Amino acid sequence: MDSEEEDSGSDSNPPIEGDSETLSQFIENMGLHFEEYGVPRIGGKILGLMLVSSRPVTPEEMSDILQVSRSSISTNLRTLQMTGLADRVSLPGERSDHYIFSDEAWENSLEMRLEGILSLEEMAQDGLQGLAENNPARKRLLEVLAWSNLVKNSYEQLISEWHTQKEISA
């Protein structure tokens, strides 16, 4: 990075303001939390960092704050963008990309889970077509359909309630 980029204003105020020990622990805990959902720990830490940042953060800042390689940051940012959890933003007068926790992250998370349920439901329906009416395995596939329908309805209701909550708070 050339010196003009380093002096471009975003570095003049740190992205994290507050009790650094508490916020560092929060960021670490977010890494552990998201790891339980299949997100690499560093991806969860990036999300934690973006959640507590007072402004959009550059990959270089993330690398410095989290003490991980720039390539690891880049790889995880691509994944977070693809899953709708992080957004790239550009700032006037800045040449580097900056990232924020997506305003639609929670909705995107619910919709991704809903897509997974719809896929499971479709597979169960396909499996049923291949079984004879008297096959005992039908019962299990019918249970998959009943379960996926219940979960699908729950996710659809959650998404609707989330939209309502966002509209009220806007």
PDB file of C-alpha atoms in Angstrom:
ATOM      1  CA  MET A   1       0.000   0.000   0.000  1.00  0.00           C
ATOM      2  CA  ASP A   2       1.396   3.393  -0.885  1.00  0.00           C
ATOM      3  CA  SER A   3       1.614   6.217   1.631  1.00  0.00           C
ATOM      4  CA  GLU A   4      -1.253   8.140   0.048  1.00  0.00           C
ATOM      5  CA  GLU A   5      -3.611   5.243   0.824  1.00  0.00           C
ATOM      6  CA  GLU A   6      -2.272   4.935   4.341  1.00  0.00           C
ATOM      7  CA  ASP A   7      -2.947   8.632   5.006  1.00  0.00           C
ATOM      8  CA  SER A   8      -6.393   8.616   3.405  1.00  0.00           C
ATOM      9  CA  GLY A   9      -8.442   9.492   6.476  1.00  0.00           C
ATOM     10  CA  SER A  10      -9.934   6.140   7.433  1.00  0.00           C
ATOM     11  CA  ASP A  11      -6.776   5.291   9.365  1.00  0.00           C
ATOM     12  CA  SER A  12      -6.982   8.534  11.355  1.00  0.00           C
ATOM     13  CA  ASN A  13      -9.718   7.193  13.602  1.00  0.00           C
ATOM     14  CA  PRO A  14      -9.694   3.566  14.698  1.00  0.00           C
ATOM     15  CA  PRO A  15     -12.649   1.429  13.597  1.00  0.00           C
ATOM     16  CA  ILE A  16     -13.124   0.140  17.155  1.00  0.00           C
ATOM     17  CA  GLU A  17     -13.750   2.531  19.992  1.00  0.00           C
ATOM     18  CA  GLY A  18     -14.438   1.369  23.530  1.00  0.00           C
ATOM     19  CA  ASP A  19     -13.150  -1.187  26.002  1.00  0.00           C
ATOM     20  CA  SER A  20     -10.646  -3.031  23.812  1.00  0.00           C
ATOM     21  CA  GLU A  21     -10.438  -6.090  26.078  1.00  0.00           C
ATOM     22  CA  THR A  22     -14.224  -6.566  26.130  1.00  0.00           C
ATOM     23  CA  LEU A  23     -14.549  -5.950  22.392  1.00  0.00           C
ATOM     24  CA  SER A  24     -11.657  -8.316  21.606  1.00  0.00           C
ATOM     25  CA  GLN A  25     -13.415 -11.012  23.618  1.00  0.00           C
ATOM     26  CA  PHE A  26     -16.674 -10.273  21.789  1.00  0.00           C
ATOM     27  CA  ILE A  27     -14.899 -10.648  18.438  1.00  0.00           C
ATOM     28  CA  GLU A  28     -13.317 -13.938  19.562  1.00  0.00           C
ATOM     29  CA  ASN A  29     -16.685 -15.224  20.800  1.00  0.00           C
ATOM     30  CA  MET A  30     -18.295 -14.328  17.480  1.00  0.00           C
ATOM     31  CA  GLY A  31     -15.633 -16.409  15.743  1.00  0.00           C
ATOM     32  CA  LEU A  32     -16.471 -19.380  17.961  1.00  0.00           C
ATOM     33  CA  HIS A  33     -20.213 -18.861  17.541  1.00  0.00           C
ATOM     34  CA  PHE A  34     -20.178 -18.717  13.753  1.00  0.00           C
ATOM     35  CA  GLU A  35     -17.763 -21.649  13.611  1.00  0.00           C
ATOM     36  CA  GLU A  36     -20.573 -23.785  15.068  1.00  0.00           C
ATOM     37  CA  TYR A  37     -22.592 -22.940  11.935  1.00  0.00           C
ATOM     38  CA  GLY A  38     -19.885 -23.921   9.468  1.00  0.00           C
ATOM     39  CA  VAL A  39     -18.369 -20.467   9.007  1.00  0.00           C
ATOM     40  CA  PRO A  40     -14.579 -20.495   9.473  1.00  0.00           C
ATOM     41  CA  ARG A  41     -13.609 -18.960  12.807  1.00  0.00           C
ATOM     42  CA  ILE A  42     -11.850 -16.054  11.097  1.00  0.00           C
ATOM     43  CA  GLY A  43     -15.051 -15.325   9.160  1.00  0.00           C
ATOM     44  CA  GLY A  44     -16.978 -15.094  12.426  1.00  0.00           C
ATOM     45  CA  LYS A  45     -14.292 -12.839  13.860  1.00  0.00           C
ATOM     46  CA  ILE A  46     -14.542 -10.576  10.809  1.00  0.00           C
ATOM     47  CA  LEU A  47     -18.311 -10.379  11.357  1.00  0.00           C
ATOM     48  CA  GLY A  48     -17.736  -9.572  15.029  1.00  0.00           C
ATOM     49  CA  LEU A  49     -15.270  -6.846  14.072  1.00  0.00           C
ATOM     50  CA  MET A  50     -17.681  -5.317  11.583  1.00  0.00           C
ATOM     51  CA  LEU A  51     -20.508  -5.409  14.146  1.00  0.00           C
ATOM     52  CA  VAL A  52     -18.557  -3.332  16.687  1.00  0.00           C
ATOM     53  CA  SER A  53     -16.816  -1.033  14.201  1.00  0.00           C
ATOM     54  CA  SER A  54     -17.814   2.608  14.210  1.00  0.00           C
ATOM     55  CA  ARG A  55     -17.164   2.848  10.461  1.00  0.00           C
ATOM     56  CA  PRO A  56     -16.523   0.623   7.423  1.00  0.00           C
ATOM     57  CA  VAL A  57     -13.288  -1.357   7.754  1.00  0.00           C
ATOM     58  CA  THR A  58     -10.604  -2.112   5.161  1.00  0.00           C
ATOM     59  CA  PRO A  59      -9.158  -5.601   4.751  1.00  0.00           C
ATOM     60  CA  GLU A  60      -5.772  -4.222   5.850  1.00  0.00           C
ATOM     61  CA  GLU A  61      -7.292  -2.956   9.097  1.00  0.00           C
ATOM     62  CA  MET A  62      -8.999  -6.301   9.641  1.00  0.00           C
ATOM     63  CA  SER A  63      -5.694  -8.089   9.127  1.00  0.00           C
ATOM     64  CA  ASP A  64      -3.948  -5.817  11.642  1.00  0.00           C
ATOM     65  CA  ILE A  65      -6.689  -5.952  14.267  1.00  0.00           C
ATOM     66  CA  LEU A  66      -7.332  -9.695  14.012  1.00  0.00           C
ATOM     67  CA  GLN A  67      -3.653 -10.594  13.541  1.00  0.00           C
ATOM     68  CA  VAL A  68      -4.290 -12.833  10.538  1.00  0.00           C
ATOM     69  CA  SER A  69      -2.952 -12.836   7.004  1.00  0.00           C
ATOM     70  CA  ARG A  70      -4.370 -10.549   4.372  1.00  0.00           C
ATOM     71  CA  SER A  71      -5.091 -13.576   2.159  1.00  0.00           C
ATOM     72  CA  SER A  72      -7.172 -15.183   4.913  1.00  0.00           C
ATOM     73  CA  ILE A  73      -9.138 -11.944   5.266  1.00  0.00           C
ATOM     74  CA  SER A  74      -9.726 -11.786   1.488  1.00  0.00           C
ATOM     75  CA  THR A  75     -10.854 -15.400   1.272  1.00  0.00           C
ATOM     76  CA  ASN A  76     -13.260 -15.028   4.160  1.00  0.00           C
ATOM     77  CA  LEU A  77     -14.614 -11.686   2.925  1.00  0.00           C
ATOM     78  CA  ARG A  78     -15.507 -13.294  -0.421  1.00  0.00           C
ATOM     79  CA  THR A  79     -17.421 -16.021   1.412  1.00  0.00           C
ATOM     80  CA  LEU A  80     -19.171 -13.523   3.700  1.00  0.00           C
ATOM     81  CA  GLN A  81     -20.193 -11.448   0.687  1.00  0.00           C
ATOM     82  CA  MET A  82     -21.510 -14.505  -1.173  1.00  0.00           C
ATOM     83  CA  THR A  83     -23.615 -15.469   1.843  1.00  0.00           C
ATOM     84  CA  GLY A  84     -24.971 -11.943   2.209  1.00  0.00           C
ATOM     85  CA  LEU A  85     -23.412 -11.300   5.616  1.00  0.00           C
ATOM     86  CA  ALA A  86     -20.933  -8.606   4.529  1.00  0.00           C
ATOM     87  CA  ASP A  87     -21.140  -5.798   1.994  1.00  0.00           C
ATOM     88  CA  ARG A  88     -18.338  -4.000   0.188  1.00  0.00           C
ATOM     89  CA  VAL A  89     -18.694  -0.231   0.198  1.00  0.00           C
ATOM     90  CA  SER A  90     -16.645   2.529  -1.331  1.00  0.00           C
ATOM     91  CA  LEU A  91     -16.043   5.801   0.407  1.00  0.00           C
ATOM     92  CA  PRO A  92     -15.525   9.143  -1.366  1.00  0.00           C
ATOM     93  CA  GLY A  93     -11.845   9.901  -1.795  1.00  0.00           C
ATOM     94  CA  GLU A  94     -10.776   6.376  -0.786  1.00  0.00           C
ATOM     95  CA  ARG A  95      -9.141   3.952  -3.180  1.00  0.00           C
ATOM     96  CA  SER A  96      -9.386   0.891  -0.950  1.00  0.00           C
ATOM     97  CA  ASP A  97     -12.476  -1.200  -0.496  1.00  0.00           C
ATOM     98  CA  HIS A  98     -14.213  -1.078   2.868  1.00  0.00           C
ATOM     99  CA  TYR A  99     -16.590  -3.607   4.359  1.00  0.00           C
ATOM    100  CA  ILE A 100     -19.592  -3.484   6.644  1.00  0.00           C
ATOM    101  CA  PHE A 101     -21.879  -5.993   8.296  1.00  0.00           C
ATOM    102  CA  SER A 102     -24.747  -6.256   5.810  1.00  0.00           C
ATOM    103  CA  ASP A 103     -27.994  -4.514   6.686  1.00  0.00           C
ATOM    104  CA  GLU A 104     -29.741  -7.633   5.329  1.00  0.00           C
ATOM    105  CA  ALA A 105     -27.488 -10.170   7.080  1.00  0.00           C
ATOM    106  CA  TRP A 106     -30.132 -11.610   9.410  1.00  0.00           C
ATOM    107  CA  GLU A 107     -32.729 -11.843   6.672  1.00  0.00           C
ATOM    108  CA  ASN A 108     -30.174 -13.417   4.316  1.00  0.00           C
ATOM    109  CA  SER A 109     -29.314 -15.959   6.995  1.00  0.00           C
ATOM    110  CA  LEU A 110     -32.964 -16.959   7.404  1.00  0.00           C
ATOM    111  CA  GLU A 111     -33.484 -17.125   3.642  1.00  0.00           C
ATOM    112  CA  MET A 112     -30.413 -19.352   3.174  1.00  0.00           C
ATOM    113  CA  ARG A 113     -31.750 -21.727   5.808  1.00  0.00           C
ATOM    114  CA  LEU A 114     -35.179 -21.658   4.163  1.00  0.00           C
ATOM    115  CA  GLU A 115     -33.570 -22.560   0.821  1.00  0.00           C
ATOM    116  CA  GLY A 116     -31.922 -25.546   2.513  1.00  0.00           C
ATOM    117  CA  ILE A 117     -35.277 -26.705   3.886  1.00  0.00           C
ATOM    118  CA  LEU A 118     -36.925 -26.317   0.478  1.00  0.00           C
ATOM    119  CA  SER A 119     -34.146 -28.403  -1.058  1.00  0.00           C
ATOM    120  CA  LEU A 120     -34.619 -31.123   1.569  1.00  0.00           C
ATOM    121  CA  GLU A 121     -38.370 -31.086   0.959  1.00  0.00           C
ATOM    122  CA  GLU A 122     -37.838 -31.505  -2.788  1.00  0.00           C
ATOM    123  CA  MET A 123     -35.422 -34.410  -2.248  1.00  0.00           C
ATOM    124  CA  ALA A 124     -37.925 -36.154   0.039  1.00  0.00           C
ATOM    125  CA  GLN A 125     -40.680 -35.728  -2.565  1.00  0.00           C
ATOM    126  CA  ASP A 126     -38.380 -37.175  -5.238  1.00  0.00           C
ATOM    127  CA  GLY A 127     -37.522 -40.092  -2.951  1.00  0.00           C
ATOM    128  CA  LEU A 128     -41.207 -40.830  -2.317  1.00  0.00           C
ATOM    129  CA  GLN A 129     -41.810 -41.128  -6.046  1.00  0.00           C
ATOM    130  CA  GLY A 130     -39.297 -43.971  -6.176  1.00  0.00           C
ATOM    131  CA  LEU A 131     -40.925 -46.009  -3.400  1.00  0.00           C
ATOM    132  CA  ALA A 132     -43.855 -48.358  -3.671  1.00  0.00           C
ATOM    133  CA  GLU A 133     -46.937 -47.487  -1.583  1.00  0.00           C
ATOM    134  CA  ASN A 134     -46.312 -50.376   0.826  1.00  0.00           C
ATOM    135  CA  ASN A 135     -42.590 -49.657   1.377  1.00  0.00           C
ATOM    136  CA  PRO A 136     -41.912 -48.962   5.077  1.00  0.00           C
ATOM    137  CA  ALA A 137     -39.332 -46.294   4.148  1.00  0.00           C
ATOM    138  CA  ARG A 138     -42.211 -44.068   2.973  1.00  0.00           C
ATOM    139  CA  LYS A 139     -43.044 -43.322   6.594  1.00  0.00           C
ATOM    140  CA  ARG A 140     -39.598 -41.812   7.157  1.00  0.00           C
ATOM    141  CA  LEU A 141     -39.779 -39.693   3.999  1.00  0.00           C
ATOM    142  CA  LEU A 142     -43.280 -38.528   4.938  1.00  0.00           C
ATOM    143  CA  GLU A 143     -41.827 -37.484   8.301  1.00  0.00           C
ATOM    144  CA  VAL A 144     -39.126 -35.515   6.479  1.00  0.00           C
ATOM    145  CA  LEU A 145     -41.883 -33.762   4.501  1.00  0.00           C
ATOM    146  CA  ALA A 146     -43.916 -33.008   7.636  1.00  0.00           C
ATOM    147  CA  TRP A 147     -40.825 -31.718   9.469  1.00  0.00           C
ATOM    148  CA  SER A 148     -39.600 -29.632   6.534  1.00  0.00           C
ATOM    149  CA  ASN A 149     -43.083 -28.143   6.083  1.00  0.00           C
ATOM    150  CA  LEU A 150     -43.175 -27.151   9.756  1.00  0.00           C
ATOM    151  CA  VAL A 151     -39.701 -25.600   9.597  1.00  0.00           C
ATOM    152  CA  LYS A 152     -40.462 -23.909   6.251  1.00  0.00           C
ATOM    153  CA  ASN A 153     -43.572 -22.269   7.714  1.00  0.00           C
ATOM    154  CA  SER A 154     -41.592 -21.182  10.774  1.00  0.00           C
ATOM    155  CA  TYR A 155     -38.847 -19.593   8.659  1.00  0.00           C
ATOM    156  CA  GLU A 156     -41.399 -17.838   6.443  1.00  0.00           C
ATOM    157  CA  GLN A 157     -43.097 -16.457   9.556  1.00  0.00           C
ATOM    158  CA  LEU A 158     -39.736 -15.366  11.028  1.00  0.00           C
ATOM    159  CA  ILE A 159     -38.809 -13.563   7.807  1.00  0.00           C
ATOM    160  CA  SER A 160     -42.169 -11.800   7.771  1.00  0.00           C
ATOM    161  CA  GLU A 161     -41.843 -10.792  11.432  1.00  0.00           C
ATOM    162  CA  TRP A 162     -38.292  -9.567  10.820  1.00  0.00           C
ATOM    163  CA  HIS A 163     -39.493  -7.378   7.919  1.00  0.00           C
ATOM    164  CA  THR A 164     -42.166  -5.914  10.190  1.00  0.00           C
ATOM    165  CA  GLN A 165     -39.661  -5.276  12.972  1.00  0.00           C
ATOM    166  CA  LYS A 166     -37.237  -3.560  10.579  1.00  0.00           C
ATOM    167  CA  GLU A 167     -40.008  -1.343   9.219  1.00  0.00           C
ATOM    168  CA  ILE A 168     -41.043  -0.320  12.742  1.00  0.00           C
ATOM    169  CA  SER A 169     -37.488   0.515  13.784  1.00  0.00           C
ATOM    170  CA  ALA A 170     -36.729   2.439  10.561  1.00  0.00           C
TER     171      ALA A 170
END
